mmCIF file of C-alpha atoms and ligand atoms in Angstrom:
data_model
loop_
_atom_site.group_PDB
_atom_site.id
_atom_site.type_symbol
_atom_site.label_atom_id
_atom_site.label_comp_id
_atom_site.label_asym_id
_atom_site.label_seq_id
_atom_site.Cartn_x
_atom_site.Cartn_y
_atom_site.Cartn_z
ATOM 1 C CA UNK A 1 38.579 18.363 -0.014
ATOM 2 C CA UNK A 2 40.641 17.652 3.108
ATOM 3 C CA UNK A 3 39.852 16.541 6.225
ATOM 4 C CA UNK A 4 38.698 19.477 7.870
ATOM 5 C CA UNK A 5 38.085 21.678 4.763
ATOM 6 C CA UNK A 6 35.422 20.367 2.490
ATOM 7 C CA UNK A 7 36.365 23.914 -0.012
ATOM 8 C CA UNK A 8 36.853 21.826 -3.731
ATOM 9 C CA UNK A 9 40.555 22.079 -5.458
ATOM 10 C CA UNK A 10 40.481 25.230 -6.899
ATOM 11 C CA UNK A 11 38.012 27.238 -4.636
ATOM 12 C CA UNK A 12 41.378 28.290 -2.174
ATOM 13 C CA UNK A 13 43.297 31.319 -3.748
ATOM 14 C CA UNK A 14 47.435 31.214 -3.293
ATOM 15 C CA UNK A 15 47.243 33.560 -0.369
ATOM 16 C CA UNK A 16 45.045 33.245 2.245
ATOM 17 C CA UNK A 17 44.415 35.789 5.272
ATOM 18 C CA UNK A 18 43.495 34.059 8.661
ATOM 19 C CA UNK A 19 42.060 35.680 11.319
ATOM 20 C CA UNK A 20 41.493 33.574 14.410
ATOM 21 C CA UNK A 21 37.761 34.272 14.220
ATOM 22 C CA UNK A 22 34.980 33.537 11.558
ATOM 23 C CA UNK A 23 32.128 35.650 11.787
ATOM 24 C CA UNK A 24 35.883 37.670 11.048
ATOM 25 C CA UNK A 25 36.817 36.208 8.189
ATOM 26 C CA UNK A 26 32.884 36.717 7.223
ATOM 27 C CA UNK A 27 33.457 40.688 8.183
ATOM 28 C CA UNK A 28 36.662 41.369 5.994
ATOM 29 C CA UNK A 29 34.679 39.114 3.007
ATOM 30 C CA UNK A 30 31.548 40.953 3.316
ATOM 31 C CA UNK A 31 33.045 44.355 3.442
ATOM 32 C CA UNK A 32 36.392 44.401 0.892
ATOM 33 C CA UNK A 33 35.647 41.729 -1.058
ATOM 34 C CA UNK A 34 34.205 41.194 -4.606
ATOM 35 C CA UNK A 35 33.034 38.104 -6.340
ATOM 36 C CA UNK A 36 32.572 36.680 -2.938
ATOM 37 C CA UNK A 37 32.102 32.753 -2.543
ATOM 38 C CA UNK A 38 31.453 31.140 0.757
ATOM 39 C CA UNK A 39 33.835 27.694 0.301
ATOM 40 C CA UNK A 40 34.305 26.193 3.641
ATOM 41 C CA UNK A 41 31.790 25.732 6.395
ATOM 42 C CA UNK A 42 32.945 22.679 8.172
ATOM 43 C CA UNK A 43 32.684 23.403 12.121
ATOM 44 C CA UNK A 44 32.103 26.763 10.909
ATOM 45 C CA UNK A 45 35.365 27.268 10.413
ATOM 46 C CA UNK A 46 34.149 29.757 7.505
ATOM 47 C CA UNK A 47 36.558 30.162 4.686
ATOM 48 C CA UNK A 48 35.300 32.809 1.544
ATOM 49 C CA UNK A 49 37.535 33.171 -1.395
ATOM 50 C CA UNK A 50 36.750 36.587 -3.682
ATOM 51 C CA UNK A 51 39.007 39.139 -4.931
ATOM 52 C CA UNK A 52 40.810 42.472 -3.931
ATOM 53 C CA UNK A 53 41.149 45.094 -6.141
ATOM 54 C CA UNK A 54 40.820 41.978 -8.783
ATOM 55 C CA UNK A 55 43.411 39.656 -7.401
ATOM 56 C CA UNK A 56 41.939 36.660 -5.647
ATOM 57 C CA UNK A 57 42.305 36.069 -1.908
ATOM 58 C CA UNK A 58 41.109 33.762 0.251
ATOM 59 C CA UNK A 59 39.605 34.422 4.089
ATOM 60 C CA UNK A 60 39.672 31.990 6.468
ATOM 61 C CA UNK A 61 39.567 31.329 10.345
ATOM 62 C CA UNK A 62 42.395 29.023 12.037
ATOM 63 C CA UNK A 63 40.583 28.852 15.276
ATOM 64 C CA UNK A 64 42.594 29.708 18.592
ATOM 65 C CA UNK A 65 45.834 27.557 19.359
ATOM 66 C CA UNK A 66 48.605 26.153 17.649
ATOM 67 C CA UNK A 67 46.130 22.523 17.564
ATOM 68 C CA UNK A 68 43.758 24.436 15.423
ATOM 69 C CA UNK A 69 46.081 26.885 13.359
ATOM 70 C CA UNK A 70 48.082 23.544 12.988
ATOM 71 C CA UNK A 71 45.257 21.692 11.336
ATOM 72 C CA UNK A 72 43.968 24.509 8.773
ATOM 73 C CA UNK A 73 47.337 25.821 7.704
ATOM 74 C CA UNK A 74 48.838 22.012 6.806
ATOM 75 C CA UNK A 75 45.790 21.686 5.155
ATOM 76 C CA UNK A 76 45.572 24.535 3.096
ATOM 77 C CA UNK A 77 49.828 24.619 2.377
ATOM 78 C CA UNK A 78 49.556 20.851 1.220
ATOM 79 C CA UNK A 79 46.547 20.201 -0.097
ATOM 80 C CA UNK A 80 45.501 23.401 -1.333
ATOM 81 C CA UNK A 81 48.577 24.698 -2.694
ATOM 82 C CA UNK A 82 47.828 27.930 -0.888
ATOM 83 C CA UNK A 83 51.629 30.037 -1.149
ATOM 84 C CA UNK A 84 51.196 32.299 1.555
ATOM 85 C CA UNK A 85 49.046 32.729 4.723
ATOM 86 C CA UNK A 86 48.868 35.812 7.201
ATOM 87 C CA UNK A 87 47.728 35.845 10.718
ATOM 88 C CA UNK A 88 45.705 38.683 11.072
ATOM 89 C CA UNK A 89 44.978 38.682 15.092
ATOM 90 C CA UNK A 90 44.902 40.639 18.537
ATOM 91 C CA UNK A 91 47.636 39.715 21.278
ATOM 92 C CA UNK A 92 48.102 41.161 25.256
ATOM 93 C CA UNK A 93 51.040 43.226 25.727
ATOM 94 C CA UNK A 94 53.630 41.993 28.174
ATOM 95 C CA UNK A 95 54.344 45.902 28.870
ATOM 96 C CA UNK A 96 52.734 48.838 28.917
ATOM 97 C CA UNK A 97 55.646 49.954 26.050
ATOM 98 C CA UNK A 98 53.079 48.606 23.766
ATOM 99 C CA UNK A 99 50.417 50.422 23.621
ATOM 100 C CA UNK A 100 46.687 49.560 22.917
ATOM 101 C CA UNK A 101 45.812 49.005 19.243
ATOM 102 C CA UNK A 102 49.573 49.087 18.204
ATOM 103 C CA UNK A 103 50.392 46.966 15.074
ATOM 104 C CA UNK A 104 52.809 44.159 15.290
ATOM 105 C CA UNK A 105 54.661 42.451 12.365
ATOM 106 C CA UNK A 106 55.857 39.009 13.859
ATOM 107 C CA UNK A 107 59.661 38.688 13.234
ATOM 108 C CA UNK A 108 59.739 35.551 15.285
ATOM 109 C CA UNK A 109 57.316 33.185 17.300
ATOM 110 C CA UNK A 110 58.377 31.938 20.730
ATOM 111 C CA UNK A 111 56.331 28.840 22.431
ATOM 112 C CA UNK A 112 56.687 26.402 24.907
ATOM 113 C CA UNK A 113 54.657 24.707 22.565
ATOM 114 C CA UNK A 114 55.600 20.764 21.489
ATOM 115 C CA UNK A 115 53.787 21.604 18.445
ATOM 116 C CA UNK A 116 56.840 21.830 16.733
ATOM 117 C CA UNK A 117 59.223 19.160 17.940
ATOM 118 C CA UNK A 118 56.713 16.335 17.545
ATOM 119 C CA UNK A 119 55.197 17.557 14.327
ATOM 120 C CA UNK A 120 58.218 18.074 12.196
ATOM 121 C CA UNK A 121 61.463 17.632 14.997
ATOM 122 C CA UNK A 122 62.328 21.038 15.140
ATOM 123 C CA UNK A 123 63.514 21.300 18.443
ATOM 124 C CA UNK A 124 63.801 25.515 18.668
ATOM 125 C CA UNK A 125 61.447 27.341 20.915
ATOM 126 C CA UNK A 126 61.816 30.258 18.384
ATOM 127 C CA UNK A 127 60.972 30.586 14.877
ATOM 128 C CA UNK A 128 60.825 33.172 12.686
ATOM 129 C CA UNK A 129 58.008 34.360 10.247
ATOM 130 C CA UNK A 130 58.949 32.298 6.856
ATOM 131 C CA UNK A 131 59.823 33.668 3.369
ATOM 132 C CA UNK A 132 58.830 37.124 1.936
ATOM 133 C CA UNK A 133 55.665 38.426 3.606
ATOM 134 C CA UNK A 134 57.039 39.918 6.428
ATOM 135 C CA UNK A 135 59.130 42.446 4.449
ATOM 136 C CA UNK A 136 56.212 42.871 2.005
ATOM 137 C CA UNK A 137 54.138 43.644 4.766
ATOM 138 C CA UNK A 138 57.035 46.358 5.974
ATOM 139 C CA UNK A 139 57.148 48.198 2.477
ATOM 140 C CA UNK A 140 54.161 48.309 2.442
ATOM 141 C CA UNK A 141 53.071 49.930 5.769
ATOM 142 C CA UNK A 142 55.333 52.513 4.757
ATOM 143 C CA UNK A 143 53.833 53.149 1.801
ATOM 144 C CA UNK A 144 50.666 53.499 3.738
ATOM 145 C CA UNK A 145 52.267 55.469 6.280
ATOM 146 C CA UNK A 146 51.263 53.001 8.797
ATOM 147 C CA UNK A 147 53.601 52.903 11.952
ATOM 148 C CA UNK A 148 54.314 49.101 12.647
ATOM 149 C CA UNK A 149 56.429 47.207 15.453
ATOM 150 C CA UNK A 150 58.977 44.058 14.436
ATOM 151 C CA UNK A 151 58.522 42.053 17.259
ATOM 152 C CA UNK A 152 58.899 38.619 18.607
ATOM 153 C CA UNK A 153 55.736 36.968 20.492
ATOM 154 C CA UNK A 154 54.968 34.475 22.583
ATOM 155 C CA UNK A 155 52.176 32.146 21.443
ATOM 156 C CA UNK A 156 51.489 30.689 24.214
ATOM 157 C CA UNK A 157 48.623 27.183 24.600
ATOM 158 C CA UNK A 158 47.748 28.887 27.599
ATOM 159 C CA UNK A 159 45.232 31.948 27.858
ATOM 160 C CA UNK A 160 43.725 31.571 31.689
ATOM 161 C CA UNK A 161 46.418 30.422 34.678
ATOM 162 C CA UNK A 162 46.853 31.404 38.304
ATOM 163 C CA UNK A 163 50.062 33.370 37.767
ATOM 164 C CA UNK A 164 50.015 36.802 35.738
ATOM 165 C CA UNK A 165 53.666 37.157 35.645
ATOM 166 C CA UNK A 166 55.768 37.066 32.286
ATOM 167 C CA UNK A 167 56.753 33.535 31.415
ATOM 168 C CA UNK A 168 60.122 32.913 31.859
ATOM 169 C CA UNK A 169 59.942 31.961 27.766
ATOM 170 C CA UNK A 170 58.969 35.403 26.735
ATOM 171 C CA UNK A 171 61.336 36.665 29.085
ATOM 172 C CA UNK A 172 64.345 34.726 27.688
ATOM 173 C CA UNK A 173 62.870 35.956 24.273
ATOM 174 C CA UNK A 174 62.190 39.293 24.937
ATOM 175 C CA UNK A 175 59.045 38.603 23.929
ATOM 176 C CA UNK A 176 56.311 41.824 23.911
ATOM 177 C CA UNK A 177 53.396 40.186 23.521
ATOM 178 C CA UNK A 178 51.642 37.137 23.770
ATOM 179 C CA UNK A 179 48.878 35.546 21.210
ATOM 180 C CA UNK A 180 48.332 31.588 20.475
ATOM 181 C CA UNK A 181 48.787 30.768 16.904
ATOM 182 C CA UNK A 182 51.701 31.778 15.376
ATOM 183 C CA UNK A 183 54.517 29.511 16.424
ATOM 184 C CA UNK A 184 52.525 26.608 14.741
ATOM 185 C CA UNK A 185 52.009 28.756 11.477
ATOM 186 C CA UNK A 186 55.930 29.575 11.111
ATOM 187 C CA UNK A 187 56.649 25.945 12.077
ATOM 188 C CA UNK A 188 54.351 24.214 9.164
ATOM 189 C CA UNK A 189 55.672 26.942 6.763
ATOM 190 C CA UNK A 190 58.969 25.921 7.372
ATOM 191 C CA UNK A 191 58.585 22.644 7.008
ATOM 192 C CA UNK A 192 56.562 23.054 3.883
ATOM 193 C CA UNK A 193 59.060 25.344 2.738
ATOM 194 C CA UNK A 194 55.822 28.072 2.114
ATOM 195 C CA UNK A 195 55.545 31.930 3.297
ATOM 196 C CA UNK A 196 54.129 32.775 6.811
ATOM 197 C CA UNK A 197 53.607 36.177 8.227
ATOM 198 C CA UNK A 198 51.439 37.174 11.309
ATOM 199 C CA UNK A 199 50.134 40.501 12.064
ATOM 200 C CA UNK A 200 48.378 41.360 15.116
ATOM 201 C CA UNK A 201 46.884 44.403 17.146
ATOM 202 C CA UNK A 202 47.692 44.884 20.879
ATOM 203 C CA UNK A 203 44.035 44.450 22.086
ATOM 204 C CA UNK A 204 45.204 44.374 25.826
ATOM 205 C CA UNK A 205 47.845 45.338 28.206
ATOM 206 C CA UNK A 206 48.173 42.912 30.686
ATOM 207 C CA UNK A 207 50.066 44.574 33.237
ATOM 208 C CA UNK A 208 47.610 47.465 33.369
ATOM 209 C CA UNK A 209 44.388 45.577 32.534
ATOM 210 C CA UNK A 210 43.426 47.968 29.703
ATOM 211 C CA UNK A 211 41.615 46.510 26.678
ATOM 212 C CA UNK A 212 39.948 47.773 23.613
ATOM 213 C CA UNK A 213 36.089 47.587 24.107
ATOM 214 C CA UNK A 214 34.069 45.296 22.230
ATOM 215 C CA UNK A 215 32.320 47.672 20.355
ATOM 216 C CA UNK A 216 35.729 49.539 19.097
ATOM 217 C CA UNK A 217 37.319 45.556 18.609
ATOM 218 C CA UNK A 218 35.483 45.732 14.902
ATOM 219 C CA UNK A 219 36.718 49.584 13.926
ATOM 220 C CA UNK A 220 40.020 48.840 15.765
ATOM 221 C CA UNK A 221 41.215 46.392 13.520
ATOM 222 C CA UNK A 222 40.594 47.705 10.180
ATOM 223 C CA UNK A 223 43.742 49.254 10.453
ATOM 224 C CA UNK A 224 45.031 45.754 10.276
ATOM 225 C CA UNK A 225 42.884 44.695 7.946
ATOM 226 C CA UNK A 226 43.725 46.789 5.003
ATOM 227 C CA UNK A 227 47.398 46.188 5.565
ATOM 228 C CA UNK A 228 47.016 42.704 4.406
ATOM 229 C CA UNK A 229 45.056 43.266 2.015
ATOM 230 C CA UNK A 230 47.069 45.485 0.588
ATOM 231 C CA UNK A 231 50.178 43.234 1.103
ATOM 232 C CA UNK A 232 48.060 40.883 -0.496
ATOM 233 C CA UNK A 233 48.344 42.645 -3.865
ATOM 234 C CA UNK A 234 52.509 42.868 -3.779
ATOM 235 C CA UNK A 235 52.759 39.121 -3.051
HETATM 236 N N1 HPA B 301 46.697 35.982 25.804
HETATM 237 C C1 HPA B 301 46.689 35.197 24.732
HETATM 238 N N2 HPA B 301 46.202 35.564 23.567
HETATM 239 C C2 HPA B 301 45.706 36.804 23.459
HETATM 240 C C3 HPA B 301 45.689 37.671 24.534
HETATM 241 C C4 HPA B 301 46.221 37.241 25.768
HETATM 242 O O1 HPA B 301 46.243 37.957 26.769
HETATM 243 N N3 HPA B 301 45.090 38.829 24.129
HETATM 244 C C5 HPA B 301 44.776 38.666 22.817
HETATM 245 N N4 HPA B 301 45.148 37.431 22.413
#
């Protein structure tokens, strides 16, 4: 038990799959998952751990922001002795290049975020996914013959603000797209020397005020979905 996860030692498997949402994390459990075991439901932040095609994976929600992603990843990394999480969430495209319900494989996270300096003093506004899941995640896309973008993001603490244009952070970064978690996932996977990987799909385009529907938002993301779950099994 931590602080905010009351799952007992044992109940977490080694990789975990976070989307930001968890009547989410309750979807993907419910509907690829066997043996399924509901082991977290503090703040109904719902965390279920079962197994994939017989390996055991854990689902989980991190809540939006790097204060909440923060909180559930150190937790799970350090007193869980989970080896691997992956983001699985939606992000607004910067420009229309991207287009609606394209897949993104984080190669970096860019924030104006503090998150970083005052949790562990590392003082870059950019860092990159940690260890082996991002190219795990490549291979096997291919193999799926799933077309997938490397990009960096912007995870910005900031969803609503009176000015639309591009931050001047995602500019400097030619940053694509902007979501809210991931810079404080690669940063406590650094410092915990554990693997990070964030996947998202474009569920808006900013510039042109297009979004996926709520009703396709559930189909839309299986896509996404069954990527890391099946990067799940190679890891
Ligand atoms: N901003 C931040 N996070 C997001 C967005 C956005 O426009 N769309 C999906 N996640």
């Amino acid at each position: 038990m931590s602080i905010h996860i009351n799952a007992k030692p044992g109940d977490i498997a080694k990789i975990v799959l976070m989307p930001g949402d968890p009547l989410r994390a309750k979807y993907i459990a419910d509907h690829y998952l066997d043996n399924v075991k509901k082991v977290n439901e503090t703040r109904n932040a719902f965390y279920f751990t079962g197994t994939y095609k017989g390996k055991p994976v854990t689902i989980g929600s991190s809540g939006m922001g790097c204060a909440s992603i923060g909180i559930y990843s150190f937790e799970l990394y350090t007193e869980y002795e989970v080896d691997c999480i992956i983001r699985i969430g939606t992000c607004g495209g910067y420009t229309a290049d991207l287009k609606l319900l394209d897949l993104i494989n984080v190669e970096a996270a860019v924030s104006e975020s503090s998150f970083a300096k005052y949790a562990w003093g590392i003082e870059e506004d950019r860092i990159a996914h940690q260890g082996n899941a991002f190219s795990v995640i490549q291979e096997t896309a291919k193999k799926m013959d799933f077309t997938l973008r490397n990009e960096a993001v912007h995870s910005s603490d900031i969803f609503y603000r009176k000015d639309m244009d591009v931050p001047a952070i995602a500019l400097k970064h030619h940053c694509s797209a902007v979501e809210m978690e991931a810079f404080a996932l690669f940063a406590n996977a650094k410092y915990t020397k554990k693997n990070a990987a964030a996947l998202l799909t474009v569920s808006d385009i900013i510039p042109t005020h297009e979004k996926i529907s709520s009703e396709a938002r559930e189909r839309s993301l299986l896509p996404m979905i069954q990527l890391a779950l099946e990067t799940s099994l190679q890891l």
